[in-house]
Amino acid sequence: RKDGDGETGLLTKTKPKTKRPPLYKVLLLNDDFTPMEFVVHVLERFFGLSHAQAFEIMLTVHKKGLAVVGVFSHEIAETKVAQVMDFSRRHQHPLQCTMEKEE
Ligand code: TYC
């Protein structure tokens, strides 16, 4: 029998495992040098946030040291991190952006 009963005569259902791909948090890290307005601009430009949302997240990072900016598939998260790191480097700011697998 496929849904086996062992020796008990009781049927046990095997759940069909539909594997969802893991999600990744994109984190922004604080530093002492990147201007606040630059961080707000990055959040608006690469994460589609409103000015108010961007300002709020920037302030959270500034006060707490880091914040989750968004949660994405692996490929999208990698792209966001690369875009932020590249844009920051080109503007000679030390802003750091990383990704982390969600639990
Ligand atoms: N701490 C920076 C400052 O005082 C501002 C800042 C905020 C930098 C968020 C990075 O991810 C960051 N100019």
mmCIF file of N, CA, C and O in Angstrom, residues 3-88:
data_model
loop_
_atom_site.group_PDB
_atom_site.id
_atom_site.type_symbol
_atom_site.label_atom_id
_atom_site.label_comp_id
_atom_site.label_asym_id
_atom_site.label_seq_id
_atom_site.Cartn_x
_atom_site.Cartn_y
_atom_site.Cartn_z
ATOM 1 N N ASP A 3 -0.078 4.729 0.817
ATOM 2 C CA ASP A 3 -0.257 5.397 2.110
ATOM 3 C C ASP A 3 -0.348 4.287 3.153
ATOM 4 O O ASP A 3 -1.403 3.761 3.452
ATOM 5 N N GLY A 4 0.810 3.976 3.728
ATOM 6 C CA GLY A 4 0.985 2.720 4.462
ATOM 7 C C GLY A 4 0.212 2.662 5.761
ATOM 8 O O GLY A 4 -0.078 3.694 6.364
ATOM 9 N N ASP A 5 -0.087 1.489 6.205
ATOM 10 C CA ASP A 5 -0.768 1.306 7.482
ATOM 11 C C ASP A 5 0.109 0.566 8.487
ATOM 12 O O ASP A 5 -0.320 0.273 9.587
ATOM 13 N N GLY A 6 1.377 0.317 8.116
ATOM 14 C CA GLY A 6 2.259 -0.422 9.021
ATOM 15 C C GLY A 6 1.591 -1.730 9.393
ATOM 16 O O GLY A 6 1.129 -2.444 8.511
ATOM 17 N N GLU A 7 1.536 -2.033 10.687
ATOM 18 C CA GLU A 7 0.843 -3.241 11.146
ATOM 19 C C GLU A 7 -0.457 -2.892 11.853
ATOM 20 O O GLU A 7 -1.123 -3.755 12.387
ATOM 21 N N THR A 8 -0.799 -1.580 11.834
ATOM 22 C CA THR A 8 -1.917 -1.117 12.677
ATOM 23 C C THR A 8 -3.260 -1.222 11.990
ATOM 24 O O THR A 8 -4.288 -1.180 12.655
ATOM 25 N N GLY A 9 -3.246 -1.313 10.662
ATOM 26 C CA GLY A 9 -4.515 -1.271 9.938
ATOM 27 C C GLY A 9 -5.058 0.148 9.804
ATOM 28 O O GLY A 9 -6.151 0.337 9.285
ATOM 29 N N LEU A 10 -4.261 1.172 10.293
ATOM 30 C CA LEU A 10 -4.693 2.578 10.190
ATOM 31 C C LEU A 10 -3.978 3.241 9.018
ATOM 32 O O LEU A 10 -2.758 3.130 8.892
ATOM 33 N N LEU A 11 -4.756 3.946 8.217
ATOM 34 C CA LEU A 11 -4.163 4.632 7.074
ATOM 35 C C LEU A 11 -3.507 5.933 7.523
ATOM 36 O O LEU A 11 -4.053 6.667 8.339
ATOM 37 N N THR A 12 -2.317 6.203 7.014
ATOM 38 C CA THR A 12 -1.637 7.474 7.294
ATOM 39 C C THR A 12 -1.386 8.173 5.971
ATOM 40 O O THR A 12 -0.851 7.582 5.047
ATOM 41 N N LYS A 13 -1.784 9.415 5.896
ATOM 42 C CA LYS A 13 -1.639 10.189 4.664
ATOM 43 C C LYS A 13 -0.230 10.764 4.554
ATOM 44 O O LYS A 13 0.312 11.298 5.526
ATOM 45 N N THR A 14 0.359 10.641 3.371
ATOM 46 C CA THR A 14 1.640 11.279 3.065
ATOM 47 C C THR A 14 1.338 12.582 2.330
ATOM 48 O O THR A 14 0.730 12.570 1.269
ATOM 49 N N LYS A 15 1.773 13.710 2.921
ATOM 50 C CA LYS A 15 1.469 15.017 2.320
ATOM 51 C C LYS A 15 2.270 15.229 1.048
ATOM 52 O O LYS A 15 3.485 15.055 1.064
ATOM 53 N N PRO A 16 1.623 15.587 -0.041
ATOM 54 C CA PRO A 16 2.403 15.918 -1.248
ATOM 55 C C PRO A 16 3.218 17.184 -0.982
ATOM 56 O O PRO A 16 2.656 18.218 -0.630
ATOM 57 N N LYS A 17 4.549 17.051 -1.098
ATOM 58 C CA LYS A 17 5.414 18.189 -0.758
ATOM 59 C C LYS A 17 5.566 19.126 -1.956
ATOM 60 O O LYS A 17 6.300 18.826 -2.889
ATOM 61 N N THR A 18 4.835 20.249 -1.919
ATOM 62 C CA THR A 18 5.023 21.294 -2.926
ATOM 63 C C THR A 18 6.036 22.269 -2.347
ATOM 64 O O THR A 18 5.702 23.069 -1.484
ATOM 65 N N LYS A 19 7.284 22.151 -2.800
ATOM 66 C CA LYS A 19 8.384 22.955 -2.238
ATOM 67 C C LYS A 19 8.346 24.371 -2.785
ATOM 68 O O LYS A 19 8.533 24.583 -3.987
ATOM 69 N N ARG A 20 8.104 25.329 -1.891
ATOM 70 C CA ARG A 20 8.209 26.733 -2.287
ATOM 71 C C ARG A 20 9.675 27.132 -2.199
ATOM 72 O O ARG A 20 10.380 26.696 -1.290
ATOM 73 N N PRO A 21 10.141 27.984 -3.116
ATOM 74 C CA PRO A 21 11.532 28.425 -3.025
ATOM 75 C C PRO A 21 11.716 29.309 -1.794
ATOM 76 O O PRO A 21 10.782 30.015 -1.404
ATOM 77 N N PRO A 22 12.887 29.251 -1.159
ATOM 78 C CA PRO A 22 13.120 30.077 0.024
ATOM 79 C C PRO A 22 13.119 31.562 -0.333
ATOM 80 O O PRO A 22 13.424 31.938 -1.469
ATOM 81 N N LEU A 23 12.790 32.410 0.638
ATOM 82 C CA LEU A 23 12.817 33.857 0.447
ATOM 83 C C LEU A 23 14.017 34.435 1.200
ATOM 84 O O LEU A 23 14.501 33.838 2.157
ATOM 85 N N TYR A 24 14.457 35.590 0.723
ATOM 86 C CA TYR A 24 15.654 36.234 1.282
ATOM 87 C C TYR A 24 15.341 37.663 1.704
ATOM 88 O O TYR A 24 14.745 38.425 0.952
ATOM 89 N N LYS A 25 15.777 37.981 2.928
ATOM 90 C CA LYS A 25 15.655 39.349 3.424
ATOM 91 C C LYS A 25 16.814 40.162 2.877
ATOM 92 O O LYS A 25 17.955 39.697 2.912
ATOM 93 N N VAL A 26 16.525 41.338 2.382
ATOM 94 C CA VAL A 26 17.584 42.273 1.992
ATOM 95 C C VAL A 26 17.737 43.288 3.115
ATOM 96 O O VAL A 26 16.762 43.933 3.528
ATOM 97 N N LEU A 27 18.964 43.373 3.643
ATOM 98 C CA LEU A 27 19.257 44.212 4.808
ATOM 99 C C LEU A 27 20.132 45.386 4.414
ATOM 100 O O LEU A 27 21.059 45.237 3.606
ATOM 101 N N LEU A 28 19.833 46.523 5.010
ATOM 102 C CA LEU A 28 20.668 47.702 4.830
ATOM 103 C C LEU A 28 21.384 47.953 6.158
ATOM 104 O O LEU A 28 20.769 47.857 7.231
ATOM 105 N N LEU A 29 22.685 48.259 6.078
ATOM 106 C CA LEU A 29 23.501 48.439 7.285
ATOM 107 C C LEU A 29 23.857 49.908 7.484
ATOM 108 O O LEU A 29 24.098 50.631 6.507
ATOM 109 N N ASN A 30 23.929 50.306 8.737
ATOM 110 C CA ASN A 30 24.312 51.683 9.043
ATOM 111 C C ASN A 30 25.817 51.877 8.904
ATOM 112 O O ASN A 30 26.589 50.919 8.994
ATOM 113 N N ASP A 31 26.222 53.093 8.650
ATOM 114 C CA ASP A 31 27.628 53.511 8.751
ATOM 115 C C ASP A 31 27.623 54.979 9.127
ATOM 116 O O ASP A 31 26.572 55.610 9.170
ATOM 117 N N ASP A 32 28.808 55.518 9.420
ATOM 118 C CA ASP A 32 28.881 56.901 9.906
ATOM 119 C C ASP A 32 29.018 57.933 8.800
ATOM 120 O O ASP A 32 29.043 59.129 9.080
ATOM 121 N N PHE A 33 29.141 57.506 7.563
ATOM 122 C CA PHE A 33 29.553 58.430 6.497
ATOM 123 C C PHE A 33 28.544 58.669 5.392
ATOM 124 O O PHE A 33 28.498 59.763 4.821
ATOM 125 N N THR A 34 27.769 57.634 5.041
ATOM 126 C CA THR A 34 26.823 57.803 3.933
ATOM 127 C C THR A 34 25.769 58.837 4.311
ATOM 128 O O THR A 34 25.150 58.733 5.364
ATOM 129 N N PRO A 35 25.558 59.852 3.469
ATOM 130 C CA PRO A 35 24.549 60.873 3.791
ATOM 131 C C PRO A 35 23.135 60.275 3.838
ATOM 132 O O PRO A 35 22.804 59.390 3.044
ATOM 133 N N MET A 36 22.351 60.772 4.777
ATOM 134 C CA MET A 36 20.968 60.295 4.927
ATOM 135 C C MET A 36 20.182 60.421 3.628
ATOM 136 O O MET A 36 19.421 59.513 3.262
ATOM 137 N N GLU A 37 20.353 61.535 2.911
ATOM 138 C CA GLU A 37 19.589 61.765 1.666
ATOM 139 C C GLU A 37 19.958 60.741 0.605
ATOM 140 O O GLU A 37 19.123 60.368 -0.228
ATOM 141 N N PHE A 38 21.220 60.314 0.615
ATOM 142 C CA PHE A 38 21.650 59.295 -0.355
ATOM 143 C C PHE A 38 20.943 57.969 -0.075
ATOM 144 O O PHE A 38 20.481 57.291 -1.006
ATOM 145 N N VAL A 39 20.850 57.594 1.192
ATOM 146 C CA VAL A 39 20.188 56.343 1.580
ATOM 147 C C VAL A 39 18.710 56.395 1.190
ATOM 148 O O VAL A 39 18.162 55.429 0.641
ATOM 149 N N VAL A 40 18.077 57.530 1.448
ATOM 150 C CA VAL A 40 16.661 57.696 1.080
ATOM 151 C C VAL A 40 16.494 57.537 -0.429
ATOM 152 O O VAL A 40 15.587 56.845 -0.899
ATOM 153 N N HIS A 41 17.397 58.132 -1.180
ATOM 154 C CA HIS A 41 17.349 58.029 -2.643
ATOM 155 C C HIS A 41 17.498 56.574 -3.103
ATOM 156 O O HIS A 41 16.769 56.114 -3.996
ATOM 157 N N VAL A 42 18.423 55.848 -2.502
ATOM 158 C CA VAL A 42 18.647 54.431 -2.830
ATOM 159 C C VAL A 42 17.374 53.618 -2.592
ATOM 160 O O VAL A 42 16.987 52.785 -3.415
ATOM 161 N N LEU A 43 16.734 53.872 -1.468
ATOM 162 C CA LEU A 43 15.527 53.111 -1.111
ATOM 163 C C LEU A 43 14.371 53.420 -2.069
ATOM 164 O O LEU A 43 13.603 52.527 -2.433
ATOM 165 N N GLU A 44 14.271 54.659 -2.478
ATOM 166 C CA GLU A 44 13.233 55.041 -3.450
ATOM 167 C C GLU A 44 13.530 54.408 -4.818
ATOM 168 O O GLU A 44 12.652 53.825 -5.451
ATOM 169 N N ARG A 45 14.781 54.518 -5.219
ATOM 170 C CA ARG A 45 15.181 54.120 -6.572
ATOM 171 C C ARG A 45 15.154 52.606 -6.787
ATOM 172 O O ARG A 45 14.689 52.128 -7.818
ATOM 173 N N PHE A 46 15.683 51.837 -5.830
ATOM 174 C CA PHE A 46 15.861 50.396 -6.055
ATOM 175 C C PHE A 46 14.799 49.535 -5.377
ATOM 176 O O PHE A 46 14.702 48.342 -5.663
ATOM 177 N N PHE A 47 14.046 50.134 -4.465
ATOM 178 C CA PHE A 47 13.044 49.330 -3.768
ATOM 179 C C PHE A 47 11.632 49.863 -3.955
ATOM 180 O O PHE A 47 10.691 49.348 -3.360
ATOM 181 N N GLY A 48 11.489 50.890 -4.784
ATOM 182 C CA GLY A 48 10.169 51.419 -5.125
ATOM 183 C C GLY A 48 9.400 51.955 -3.944
ATOM 184 O O GLY A 48 8.166 51.932 -3.942
ATOM 185 N N LEU A 49 10.132 52.436 -2.940
ATOM 186 C CA LEU A 49 9.454 52.971 -1.754
ATOM 187 C C LEU A 49 9.099 54.437 -1.959
ATOM 188 O O LEU A 49 9.783 55.152 -2.698
ATOM 189 N N SER A 50 8.031 54.868 -1.308
ATOM 190 C CA SER A 50 7.688 56.295 -1.299
ATOM 191 C C SER A 50 8.762 57.041 -0.505
ATOM 192 O O SER A 50 9.539 56.426 0.247
ATOM 193 N N HIS A 51 8.787 58.350 -0.640
ATOM 194 C CA HIS A 51 9.768 59.147 0.101
ATOM 195 C C HIS A 51 9.589 58.943 1.608
ATOM 196 O O HIS A 51 10.576 58.790 2.334
ATOM 197 N N ALA A 52 8.328 58.918 2.053
ATOM 198 C CA ALA A 52 8.047 58.761 3.490
ATOM 199 C C ALA A 52 8.507 57.394 4.003
ATOM 200 O O ALA A 52 9.136 57.309 5.071
ATOM 201 N N GLN A 53 8.201 56.325 3.244
ATOM 202 C CA GLN A 53 8.631 54.963 3.628
ATOM 203 C C GLN A 53 10.157 54.874 3.641
ATOM 204 O O GLN A 53 10.746 54.279 4.551
ATOM 205 N N ALA A 54 10.781 55.456 2.613
ATOM 206 C CA ALA A 54 12.239 55.420 2.493
ATOM 207 C C ALA A 54 12.885 56.152 3.657
ATOM 208 O O ALA A 54 13.867 55.679 4.245
ATOM 209 N N PHE A 55 12.340 57.301 4.009
ATOM 210 C CA PHE A 55 12.884 58.090 5.110
ATOM 211 C C PHE A 55 12.764 57.321 6.427
ATOM 212 O O PHE A 55 13.707 57.283 7.233
ATOM 213 N N GLU A 56 11.643 56.666 6.609
ATOM 214 C CA GLU A 56 11.376 55.892 7.833
ATOM 215 C C GLU A 56 12.380 54.737 7.988
ATOM 216 O O GLU A 56 12.960 54.542 9.066
ATOM 217 N N ILE A 57 12.598 53.998 6.902
ATOM 218 C CA ILE A 57 13.537 52.863 6.953
ATOM 219 C C ILE A 57 14.967 53.368 7.168
ATOM 220 O O ILE A 57 15.728 52.796 7.951
ATOM 221 N N MET A 58 15.319 54.465 6.472
ATOM 222 C CA MET A 58 16.658 55.044 6.656
ATOM 223 C C MET A 58 16.890 55.388 8.128
ATOM 224 O O MET A 58 17.946 55.079 8.693
ATOM 225 N N LEU A 59 15.876 56.002 8.762
ATOM 226 C CA LEU A 59 16.010 56.391 10.172
ATOM 227 C C LEU A 59 16.133 55.170 11.080
ATOM 228 O O LEU A 59 16.897 55.192 12.059
ATOM 229 N N THR A 60 15.394 54.101 10.753
ATOM 230 C CA THR A 60 15.491 52.856 11.530
ATOM 231 C C THR A 60 16.914 52.305 11.455
ATOM 232 O O THR A 60 17.489 51.922 12.477
ATOM 233 N N VAL A 61 17.476 52.276 10.234
ATOM 234 C CA VAL A 61 18.855 51.789 10.069
ATOM 235 C C VAL A 61 19.815 52.676 10.863
ATOM 236 O O VAL A 61 20.701 52.180 11.570
ATOM 237 N N HIS A 62 19.640 53.975 10.751
ATOM 238 C CA HIS A 62 20.504 54.940 11.439
ATOM 239 C C HIS A 62 20.476 54.720 12.952
ATOM 240 O O HIS A 62 21.501 54.781 13.624
ATOM 241 N N LYS A 63 19.300 54.441 13.492
ATOM 242 C CA LYS A 63 19.137 54.293 14.949
ATOM 243 C C LYS A 63 19.450 52.894 15.464
ATOM 244 O O LYS A 63 20.024 52.739 16.542
ATOM 245 N N LYS A 64 19.061 51.868 14.686
ATOM 246 C CA LYS A 64 19.189 50.474 15.177
ATOM 247 C C LYS A 64 20.409 49.744 14.610
ATOM 248 O O LYS A 64 20.758 48.665 15.087
ATOM 249 N N GLY A 65 21.011 50.287 13.548
ATOM 250 C CA GLY A 65 22.188 49.638 12.976
ATOM 251 C C GLY A 65 21.910 48.885 11.691
ATOM 252 O O GLY A 65 22.801 48.725 10.856
ATOM 253 N N LEU A 66 20.683 48.394 11.548
ATOM 254 C CA LEU A 66 20.281 47.718 10.305
ATOM 255 C C LEU A 66 18.767 47.603 10.260
ATOM 256 O O LEU A 66 18.085 47.779 11.279
ATOM 257 N N ALA A 67 18.257 47.302 9.079
ATOM 258 C CA ALA A 67 16.823 47.047 8.926
ATOM 259 C C ALA A 67 16.592 46.194 7.690
ATOM 260 O O ALA A 67 17.407 46.204 6.759
ATOM 261 N N VAL A 68 15.507 45.462 7.703
ATOM 262 C CA VAL A 68 15.082 44.711 6.518
ATOM 263 C C VAL A 68 14.387 45.690 5.577
ATOM 264 O O VAL A 68 13.453 46.398 5.974
ATOM 265 N N VAL A 69 14.858 45.721 4.344
ATOM 266 C CA VAL A 69 14.295 46.631 3.354
ATOM 267 C C VAL A 69 13.180 45.947 2.565
ATOM 268 O O VAL A 69 12.227 46.581 2.124
ATOM 269 N N GLY A 70 13.327 44.631 2.392
ATOM 270 C CA GLY A 70 12.322 43.879 1.650
ATOM 271 C C GLY A 70 12.659 42.398 1.678
ATOM 272 O O GLY A 70 13.749 42.018 2.107
ATOM 273 N N VAL A 71 11.722 41.573 1.201
ATOM 274 C CA VAL A 71 11.900 40.122 1.144
ATOM 275 C C VAL A 71 11.613 39.670 -0.287
ATOM 276 O O VAL A 71 10.565 40.013 -0.852
ATOM 277 N N PHE A 72 12.561 38.922 -0.865
ATOM 278 C CA PHE A 72 12.499 38.611 -2.290
ATOM 279 C C PHE A 72 12.982 37.185 -2.565
ATOM 280 O O PHE A 72 13.583 36.547 -1.699
ATOM 281 N N SER A 73 12.752 36.717 -3.775
ATOM 282 C CA SER A 73 13.370 35.470 -4.245
ATOM 283 C C SER A 73 14.889 35.669 -4.264
ATOM 284 O O SER A 73 15.378 36.813 -4.243
ATOM 285 N N HIS A 74 15.624 34.559 -4.334
ATOM 286 C CA HIS A 74 17.095 34.639 -4.317
ATOM 287 C C HIS A 74 17.615 35.537 -5.438
ATOM 288 O O HIS A 74 18.477 36.402 -5.210
ATOM 289 N N GLU A 75 17.078 35.364 -6.625
ATOM 290 C CA GLU A 75 17.585 36.113 -7.786
ATOM 291 C C GLU A 75 17.308 37.611 -7.665
ATOM 292 O O GLU A 75 18.181 38.443 -7.951
ATOM 293 N N ILE A 76 16.091 37.955 -7.245
ATOM 294 C CA ILE A 76 15.750 39.373 -7.101
ATOM 295 C C ILE A 76 16.570 39.996 -5.972
ATOM 296 O O ILE A 76 17.101 41.111 -6.126
ATOM 297 N N ALA A 77 16.713 39.277 -4.855
ATOM 298 C CA ALA A 77 17.493 39.797 -3.719
ATOM 299 C C ALA A 77 18.935 40.058 -4.146
ATOM 300 O O ALA A 77 19.497 41.125 -3.838
ATOM 301 N N GLU A 78 19.527 39.118 -4.876
ATOM 302 C CA GLU A 78 20.911 39.288 -5.367
ATOM 303 C C GLU A 78 21.035 40.514 -6.242
ATOM 304 O O GLU A 78 22.014 41.254 -6.164
ATOM 305 N N THR A 79 20.041 40.720 -7.099
ATOM 306 C CA THR A 79 20.051 41.882 -7.990
ATOM 307 C C THR A 79 19.980 43.175 -7.195
ATOM 308 O O THR A 79 20.738 44.119 -7.455
ATOM 309 N N LYS A 80 19.087 43.243 -6.212
ATOM 310 C CA LYS A 80 18.941 44.450 -5.376
ATOM 311 C C LYS A 80 20.252 44.759 -4.660
ATOM 312 O O LYS A 80 20.703 45.914 -4.645
ATOM 313 N N VAL A 81 20.856 43.731 -4.056
ATOM 314 C CA VAL A 81 22.113 43.925 -3.324
ATOM 315 C C VAL A 81 23.190 44.456 -4.268
ATOM 316 O O VAL A 81 23.889 45.428 -3.946
ATOM 317 N N ALA A 82 23.290 43.843 -5.443
ATOM 318 C CA ALA A 82 24.310 44.268 -6.415
ATOM 319 C C ALA A 82 24.067 45.704 -6.862
ATOM 320 O O ALA A 82 25.013 46.494 -6.972
ATOM 321 N N GLN A 83 22.809 46.062 -7.113
ATOM 322 C CA GLN A 83 22.468 47.425 -7.554
ATOM 323 C C GLN A 83 22.857 48.449 -6.488
ATOM 324 O O GLN A 83 23.462 49.480 -6.799
ATOM 325 N N VAL A 84 22.517 48.167 -5.231
ATOM 326 C CA VAL A 84 22.817 49.105 -4.141
ATOM 327 C C VAL A 84 24.326 49.222 -3.940
ATOM 328 O O VAL A 84 24.862 50.340 -3.821
ATOM 329 N N MET A 85 25.018 48.078 -3.926
ATOM 330 C CA MET A 85 26.472 48.094 -3.707
ATOM 331 C C MET A 85 27.188 48.832 -4.836
ATOM 332 O O MET A 85 28.094 49.630 -4.592
ATOM 333 N N ASP A 86 26.767 48.594 -6.061
ATOM 334 C CA ASP A 86 27.385 49.223 -7.225
ATOM 335 C C ASP A 86 27.134 50.735 -7.223
ATOM 336 O O ASP A 86 28.058 51.528 -7.415
ATOM 337 N N PHE A 87 25.871 51.112 -6.979
ATOM 338 C CA PHE A 87 25.503 52.534 -6.970
ATOM 339 C C PHE A 87 26.262 53.285 -5.862
ATOM 340 O O PHE A 87 26.754 54.397 -6.083
ATOM 341 N N SER A 88 26.365 52.664 -4.694
ATOM 342 C CA SER A 88 27.059 53.291 -3.560
ATOM 343 C C SER A 88 28.548 53.444 -3.858
ATOM 344 O O SER A 88 29.133 54.498 -3.591
#
